Amino acid sequence: MFSEKRIAFALLALLFAMQIVVLIARTDREPHADELEYLHTAWMMANGETIFRSFFQHHSPLLFVVIEPLAPHAEAVEVLRYAEAARLLAGFAGLCAMAAFAAVIARVSPMAAAFAVAAVFASGRLWLRVITDIRPEPFAMASFWIGAALILLPRTRIAAWAGFGLGLIAFAGLWTPKWPLCSAVLLVVALVRVDGGRRKIAMLSIAAAIAGVSLLFLHRIAPLDVLRFFVLDFNAAAAPHLLVAAPPAFGSRPFYDAPRLLSLPIVVVASALLLLAARFDRRYRPVTAFVALFAASVLEVRFLHPYPVVGTHSYALWGFSAAAIVVFAPDAIVTLLRRAKLSARLDARLPVIAQVTLFVAFLPHVIVQASFAQNDTGTYWLRQRALVTRLRPGDRVWIPPRRGNPVTVRDAHYYWFGFNDGVMNTAADLAATSRGARYLPPLAPMPLCAALRGNTSLRFAAMPDGGVAAKSERPCFDALHAAGRVRNTGSPRVFEILPAHP
């Protein structure tokens, strides 16, 4: 006879096996625009360019340092293997995050851990963006949840383990600075769990040492004042420009792009049930940490998100903590019914039956996710090859990632990827300030206007259609077109710029 624990671990093994198969089978899918940005940034660093100084970037450099060794050299035509290797590395980190997350929940209920992993896996785009994409989130989530496990698991009442856990959570914030309140929640939990003033001091000292070493490592990549300007100050200044085109956290739909299976109303109701059940049953008290994490993630998405555009990957901690809350809700309902003596004879197996019912509700989404139904044909890989094979020595491009910027081609301008979505508009505003002038190079000369004046290094360019670039470059593009120096490439709104006739 199989015990509930063995069944739970069998389910977890099956779910992780399915995720590994999906991860490997979908490494060649069409890249997201953000993935192209990150791959290109790491390629530039691998080929001698300096982040923040020779090209623009507004993310922490940790991801780029990790995937930089995978980048090809020179102007490689084939980049699919590079992307696949980076996706496998990110996927491994994402699965480590899932494993640590499951371990934390299994402390209370192994079966709930299996159902929570299923809920995250079934959430589709959340799983794809947070676990398998080339992004900071898989690595940051691995650091965060391993740190959380070191704090929350029973044997980690030792100050050293909790200190290492807090240090890893601080390290997660250096990958992407999205979760200050969630990190503060676990800091409070650690302070409560570790007894004695000396032990608390030892714990905080270990955490501070790990955070300090992490900051020193980051400082070797780029000075900390430069990092603060580009990763925090620049993004804060970009919000008025980018939120014109992108829905904010509260937009036409409340919490745009949040995972549909783990939506705000469902999780709020489940949280209330759990908090009420925790008053009567000590088993649920560890789960209240997930309620606090979810509440913190809601506030962060709404008020503290460091990037002006809130996408699916912004709901990483939302999705994980929400999954843990929802799967405990059936058990909490049974506990409350017993407490109210509405049914004194409730079957002891009823909570498990309710959780299995919930799992069955998630199952169609799990099957869709595991069936590769969302796989792509990958037309970007063909565009990359077509453009790179037509390059001459020294040629450069002026194409944003969402238009198919080639990963292994040098760019014609410092502001290489965001010239029509608010990045250059923000740079124009900041350049007028003393702090902005210290870090940002001038916008001019713009590549299309430089090409019109005789600069022959620009080979491929996208049609300017917004922001500062459009106002400055559209007349130059029209003049190049009138002179017969613009030719279609086959990629939408991407053109070849021909040299001037002698």
XYZ file of C-alpha atoms in Angstrom:
502
model
C 0.000 0.000 0.000
C 1.463 3.332 -1.053
C 1.560 6.078 1.544
C 0.441 9.600 0.789
C 4.069 10.757 0.988
C 5.218 8.221 -1.605
C 2.386 9.156 -3.940
C 3.299 12.835 -3.541
C 6.952 12.220 -4.352
C 5.965 10.090 -7.353
C 3.802 12.966 -8.610
C 6.670 15.420 -8.068
C 9.053 13.159 -9.973
C 6.584 12.903 -12.839
C 6.025 16.682 -12.950
C 9.744 17.456 -12.931
C 10.360 14.836 -15.622
C 7.665 16.450 -17.768
C 9.218 19.867 -17.233
C 12.666 18.609 -18.234
C 11.242 17.086 -21.419
C 9.421 20.323 -22.279
C 12.503 22.393 -21.497
C 14.713 20.326 -23.814
C 12.127 19.981 -26.578
C 11.427 23.717 -26.781
C 14.936 25.159 -26.732
C 14.681 26.030 -30.443
C 11.469 28.053 -30.127
C 11.152 31.579 -31.523
C 13.065 33.895 -29.162
C 11.298 36.552 -27.153
C 12.506 40.117 -27.785
C 13.942 40.255 -24.263
C 15.903 37.070 -24.887
C 17.448 38.614 -28.001
C 18.406 41.664 -25.961
C 20.138 39.517 -23.347
C 21.870 37.245 -25.868
C 23.138 40.240 -27.829
C 24.349 42.014 -24.702
C 26.342 38.970 -23.571
C 27.752 38.582 -27.108
C 28.924 42.205 -27.097
C 30.615 41.706 -23.729
C 32.264 38.500 -24.977
C 33.585 40.415 -27.963
C 35.289 43.256 -26.162
C 32.574 45.837 -25.516
C 31.880 47.287 -22.057
C 28.375 47.322 -20.621
C 26.977 50.803 -19.810
C 30.025 52.471 -21.377
C 30.196 51.342 -25.006
C 26.536 50.337 -25.309
C 23.285 50.970 -23.434
C 21.711 48.516 -21.009
C 19.333 48.997 -18.076
C 19.486 45.581 -16.400
C 21.858 44.094 -13.864
C 24.894 42.584 -15.623
C 24.871 39.286 -13.681
C 22.871 37.403 -16.333
C 25.186 38.601 -19.091
C 28.296 37.521 -17.175
C 26.804 34.028 -16.708
C 25.914 33.422 -20.376
C 28.896 35.343 -21.811
C 31.127 32.198 -21.926
C 28.518 30.558 -24.174
C 28.547 33.380 -26.739
C 30.170 32.820 -30.146
C 32.969 35.082 -31.287
C 33.030 37.449 -34.264
C 30.005 37.647 -36.565
C 28.746 34.088 -36.272
C 25.972 33.150 -38.667
C 24.507 30.390 -36.504
C 23.261 31.485 -33.075
C 20.675 28.789 -32.357
C 23.166 26.645 -30.428
C 24.106 29.676 -28.336
C 20.452 30.344 -27.504
C 19.776 26.671 -26.758
C 22.730 26.440 -24.365
C 21.653 29.621 -22.575
C 18.071 28.350 -22.315
C 19.210 25.035 -20.854
C 21.312 26.888 -18.285
C 18.398 29.149 -17.349
C 16.070 26.139 -17.281
C 18.365 24.295 -14.889
C 18.315 27.319 -12.565
C 14.526 27.514 -12.887
C 14.110 23.845 -11.985
C 16.358 24.378 -8.953
C 13.986 27.166 -7.928
C 11.006 24.826 -8.338
C 12.728 22.103 -6.315
C 13.533 24.457 -3.426
C 9.984 25.850 -3.563
C 8.563 22.307 -3.413
C 10.847 21.432 -0.477
C 9.533 24.398 1.521
C 5.904 23.372 0.967
C 6.625 19.677 1.570
C 7.580 20.599 5.139
C 3.859 21.088 5.735
C 2.384 18.675 3.168
C 4.198 16.649 0.457
C 0.969 16.297 -1.509
C 0.446 20.062 -1.460
C 4.008 20.464 -2.763
C 3.180 18.308 -5.788
C -0.023 20.245 -6.492
C 1.735 23.609 -6.099
C 4.392 22.595 -8.634
C 1.587 21.474 -10.950
C -0.138 24.847 -10.536
C 3.007 26.770 -11.504
C 3.697 24.403 -14.407
C 0.091 24.733 -15.590
C 0.265 28.518 -15.569
C 1.694 28.529 -19.096
C 3.421 31.796 -19.829
C 4.438 32.296 -16.204
C 6.267 28.953 -16.241
C 7.756 29.672 -19.662
C 8.985 33.193 -18.836
C 10.173 32.502 -15.278
C 11.592 28.977 -15.607
C 12.828 28.466 -19.175
C 13.457 31.858 -20.785
C 16.890 33.450 -20.966
C 16.176 35.986 -18.237
C 17.453 37.030 -14.826
C 14.337 35.565 -13.176
C 15.264 31.828 -13.279
C 18.600 32.535 -11.590
C 17.121 35.057 -9.155
C 14.278 32.694 -8.229
C 16.735 29.849 -7.642
C 18.739 32.037 -5.274
C 15.572 33.315 -3.563
C 13.888 29.948 -2.978
C 17.066 28.147 -1.927
C 17.541 30.984 0.552
C 13.926 30.634 1.677
C 14.427 26.878 2.161
C 17.476 27.520 4.340
C 15.340 29.794 6.529
C 12.044 27.886 6.628
C 12.980 24.204 6.766
C 12.991 22.705 10.295
C 16.729 22.089 10.602
C 17.557 25.654 9.665
C 16.858 27.187 13.058
C 20.653 27.258 13.272
C 21.771 30.847 12.798
C 24.386 29.951 10.183
C 21.845 28.325 7.857
C 19.449 31.250 8.196
C 22.341 33.662 7.570
C 23.286 31.848 4.378
C 19.615 31.914 3.378
C 19.339 35.664 3.880
C 22.583 36.150 1.975
C 21.204 34.205 -0.991
C 17.998 36.244 -0.901
C 20.091 39.430 -0.993
C 22.025 37.943 -3.917
C 18.707 37.319 -5.714
C 18.045 41.058 -5.500
C 21.266 41.732 -7.414
C 20.004 39.684 -10.347
C 16.834 41.738 -10.561
C 15.760 44.350 -7.960
C 12.059 43.452 -7.989
C 11.453 41.920 -4.577
C 12.506 44.164 -1.667
C 9.289 43.590 0.306
C 9.329 39.829 -0.263
C 12.932 39.778 0.929
C 11.911 41.803 3.986
C 9.200 39.223 4.766
C 11.792 36.443 4.946
C 14.104 38.640 6.988
C 11.332 39.017 9.584
C 10.675 35.254 9.499
C 14.382 34.556 10.045
C 14.555 36.980 12.966
C 11.549 35.275 14.566
C 12.834 31.721 14.014
C 16.382 32.265 15.284
C 16.441 32.549 19.081
C 18.842 34.689 21.094
C 20.451 38.035 20.441
C 23.897 36.585 19.699
C 22.509 34.104 17.228
C 20.572 36.850 15.474
C 23.740 38.955 15.240
C 25.660 35.970 13.860
C 22.908 35.333 11.309
C 22.848 38.955 10.151
C 26.660 39.049 10.016
C 26.782 36.025 7.714
C 24.062 37.515 5.513
C 25.877 40.865 5.372
C 29.152 39.140 4.463
C 27.519 37.268 1.553
C 25.788 40.448 0.370
C 29.063 42.371 0.639
C 31.000 39.804 -1.406
C 28.200 39.838 -4.007
C 28.387 43.631 -4.250
C 32.170 43.491 -4.637
C 31.766 41.000 -7.469
C 29.184 43.259 -9.101
C 31.483 46.254 -8.645
C 34.197 44.450 -10.627
C 31.801 44.300 -13.575
C 30.663 47.928 -13.321
C 31.037 50.643 -10.652
C 28.152 50.625 -8.203
C 27.199 54.249 -8.910
C 26.937 53.399 -12.624
C 24.795 50.361 -11.793
C 22.486 52.424 -9.633
C 22.026 55.020 -12.355
C 21.223 52.586 -15.177
C 19.345 49.877 -13.256
C 17.344 52.078 -10.868
C 17.424 55.769 -11.783
C 17.055 55.333 -15.529
C 14.134 52.904 -15.215
C 12.332 55.206 -12.802
C 12.724 58.080 -15.247
C 11.502 55.905 -18.152
C 8.094 55.205 -16.590
C 6.271 58.287 -17.958
C 7.406 57.455 -21.503
C 6.838 53.703 -21.559
C 3.572 53.510 -19.630
C 1.889 55.532 -22.367
C 2.068 52.451 -24.579
C 2.068 49.626 -22.025
C -0.635 48.814 -19.478
C 0.397 49.497 -15.860
C -0.238 47.099 -12.995
C -3.726 48.586 -12.614
C -4.881 49.206 -16.168
C -7.836 48.287 -18.306
C -7.635 44.907 -16.527
C -6.560 44.802 -12.881
C -3.024 43.436 -12.678
C -2.493 43.031 -16.387
C -0.640 39.846 -17.394
C -0.915 38.159 -13.989
C -1.226 34.344 -14.285
C -4.875 33.548 -14.994
C -4.953 30.343 -12.931
C -3.667 32.284 -9.934
C -5.616 35.505 -10.275
C -5.957 38.080 -7.509
C -9.574 37.340 -6.361
C -8.941 33.580 -6.103
C -5.762 34.014 -4.069
C -7.244 36.688 -1.784
C -10.120 34.371 -0.838
C -7.745 31.437 -0.335
C -5.460 33.637 1.801
C -8.347 34.636 4.056
C -9.274 30.967 4.548
C -5.695 30.047 5.397
C -5.237 32.870 7.889
C -8.484 31.917 9.597
C -7.520 28.230 9.700
C -4.091 29.117 11.131
C -5.811 30.541 14.225
C -7.162 27.093 15.074
C -4.546 24.702 13.689
C -0.792 25.130 14.142
C -0.102 23.160 10.950
C -1.061 26.185 8.847
C 1.159 28.715 10.575
C 4.176 28.076 8.307
C 1.878 28.623 5.312
C 1.103 32.150 6.473
C 4.601 33.060 5.257
C 3.311 32.468 1.722
C 0.353 34.770 2.397
C 2.798 37.463 3.495
C 4.950 36.843 0.399
C 1.916 37.121 -1.859
C 0.758 40.366 -0.215
C 4.288 41.758 -0.581
C 4.423 40.733 -4.250
C 1.103 42.503 -4.929
C 2.441 45.721 -3.404
C 5.699 45.390 -5.328
C 3.984 44.912 -8.679
C 1.660 47.796 -8.013
C 3.973 50.336 -6.381
C 7.641 49.289 -6.347
C 8.308 47.545 -9.646
C 11.663 48.978 -10.822
C 10.877 48.632 -14.540
C 8.148 50.741 -16.128
C 6.588 47.859 -18.080
C 5.021 45.040 -16.048
C 5.148 41.750 -17.981
C 4.386 38.111 -17.207
C 7.861 37.570 -15.742
C 7.162 40.374 -13.257
C 4.735 38.035 -11.470
C 7.362 35.424 -10.564
C 6.955 35.554 -6.792
C 3.250 36.285 -7.189
C 2.784 33.002 -9.079
C 4.854 30.828 -6.766
C 3.379 32.118 -3.504
C -0.143 32.116 -4.970
C 0.224 28.465 -5.998
C 1.203 27.517 -2.445
C -1.796 29.378 -1.020
C -4.372 27.945 -3.439
C -3.396 24.301 -2.932
C -3.802 24.587 0.853
C -7.242 26.208 0.582
C -9.270 22.920 0.401
C -7.620 21.616 3.561
C -8.255 24.939 5.291
C -11.952 24.787 4.354
C -12.296 21.324 5.920
C -10.541 22.519 9.069
C -12.903 25.468 9.371
C -15.959 23.277 8.829
C -14.809 20.954 11.586
C -14.123 23.901 13.861
C -17.618 25.232 13.230
C -18.986 21.725 13.950
C -20.990 21.858 10.759
C -19.902 18.320 10.129
C -18.137 16.465 12.913
C -17.773 13.347 10.814
C -15.918 14.710 7.869
C -13.744 12.025 6.344
C -10.087 12.547 7.209
C -9.273 11.935 3.539
C -11.504 14.782 2.380
C -8.708 17.423 2.226
C -6.654 15.135 -0.011
C -9.697 14.407 -2.169
C -10.300 18.152 -2.515
C -6.646 18.755 -3.430
C -6.758 15.969 -6.025
C -9.870 17.603 -7.486
C -7.936 20.851 -7.718
C -5.062 19.012 -9.398
C -7.467 17.532 -11.949
C -8.681 21.082 -12.676
C -5.074 22.079 -13.391
C -4.378 18.922 -15.386
C -5.622 20.135 -18.810
C -3.307 23.121 -18.551
C -0.408 20.849 -17.557
C -1.103 18.602 -20.554
C -1.213 21.586 -22.925
C 2.053 22.861 -21.517
C 3.680 19.443 -21.832
C 2.323 18.783 -25.334
C 4.537 21.478 -26.894
C 1.395 23.163 -28.270
C 2.994 26.556 -27.775
C 6.153 25.706 -29.724
C 7.196 27.996 -32.575
C 8.743 27.453 -35.962
C 11.529 29.918 -35.265
C 11.559 32.343 -38.198
C 14.019 34.568 -36.327
C 16.818 32.063 -36.874
C 16.286 32.380 -40.632
C 16.315 36.199 -40.468
C 19.543 36.161 -38.439
C 21.244 34.003 -41.071
C 19.879 36.057 -43.981
C 21.154 39.351 -42.553
C 24.529 38.175 -41.264
C 25.481 36.426 -44.510
C 24.994 39.725 -46.375
C 27.345 41.714 -44.138
C 30.632 43.249 -45.223
C 33.568 43.741 -42.819
C 32.793 46.593 -40.424
C 29.065 46.742 -41.187
C 26.706 47.713 -38.361
C 22.954 47.580 -37.797
C 20.274 49.805 -36.214
C 17.445 47.360 -35.442
C 15.604 46.834 -32.130
C 15.308 43.217 -30.880
C 11.594 42.960 -31.581
C 12.332 43.645 -35.267
C 14.927 40.865 -35.375
C 18.198 42.503 -34.386
C 20.959 39.985 -35.273
C 22.611 38.646 -32.127
C 26.138 38.622 -33.558
C 26.329 41.977 -35.347
C 27.684 45.231 -33.930
C 25.333 48.176 -33.595
C 25.490 51.613 -35.152
C 24.498 53.514 -32.014
C 24.977 53.471 -28.232
C 21.193 53.293 -27.629
C 20.978 50.127 -29.656
C 17.718 48.459 -28.661
C 15.132 50.953 -27.478
C 15.111 53.839 -29.896
C 11.375 53.841 -30.467
C 9.921 52.616 -27.172
C 10.919 55.350 -24.766
C 14.558 54.597 -23.975
C 15.921 57.451 -26.058
C 13.127 59.744 -24.920
C 14.222 59.091 -21.355
C 17.869 59.577 -22.291
C 17.004 62.930 -23.861
C 15.352 64.038 -20.607
C 18.159 62.791 -18.384
C 20.912 64.207 -20.577
C 19.662 67.660 -19.608
C 20.467 66.942 -15.949
C 23.943 66.996 -14.421
C 23.656 63.374 -13.269
C 22.440 62.179 -16.669
C 25.157 64.102 -18.502
C 27.731 62.325 -16.344
C 26.711 58.850 -17.499
C 24.951 59.184 -20.860
C 26.576 59.941 -24.207
C 24.759 62.333 -26.572
C 21.985 61.010 -28.763
C 23.449 62.436 -31.959
C 24.623 61.538 -34.494
C 21.690 59.301 -35.319
C 22.633 56.368 -37.597
C 20.294 57.093 -40.534
C 21.307 60.754 -40.635
C 24.976 59.765 -40.378
C 24.446 57.400 -43.333
C 22.848 60.219 -45.321
C 25.932 62.346 -44.686
C 28.247 59.661 -46.031
C 28.918 57.268 -43.128
C 28.960 53.886 -44.867
C 29.155 51.567 -41.832
C 25.351 51.289 -41.419
C 24.107 48.318 -43.431
C 20.674 47.408 -42.016
C 18.171 49.643 -40.234
C 14.559 49.588 -39.076
C 12.169 52.300 -40.175
C 11.905 54.823 -37.322
C 8.346 54.944 -36.036
C 8.312 56.564 -32.625
C 10.036 58.743 -30.062
C 13.134 60.880 -30.484
C 14.511 58.648 -33.239
C 11.428 59.087 -35.405
C 11.504 62.870 -35.132
C 15.220 63.041 -35.862
C 15.612 60.243 -38.373
C 12.423 60.027 -40.368
C 13.440 62.909 -42.677
C 16.822 61.213 -43.169
C 15.136 57.882 -43.934
C 12.850 59.563 -46.461
C 15.837 61.259 -48.088
C 17.706 57.941 -48.311
C 14.619 56.350 -49.820
C 14.253 59.137 -52.370
C 17.912 58.713 -53.331
C 17.391 55.005 -54.014
C 19.559 53.964 -51.071
C 16.908 51.938 -49.216
C 16.118 48.340 -50.187
C 13.750 45.801 -48.603
C 15.369 42.879 -46.794
C 12.359 40.588 -46.476
C 12.100 41.272 -42.738
C 9.134 43.495 -41.794
C 10.128 47.186 -41.731
C 13.851 46.354 -41.859
C 15.800 47.807 -44.772
C 19.241 47.603 -46.303
C 21.015 50.959 -46.532
C 23.015 51.146 -49.769
C 26.146 53.274 -50.194
C 25.869 56.552 -52.055
C 26.590 56.456 -55.787
C 29.939 58.033 -56.686
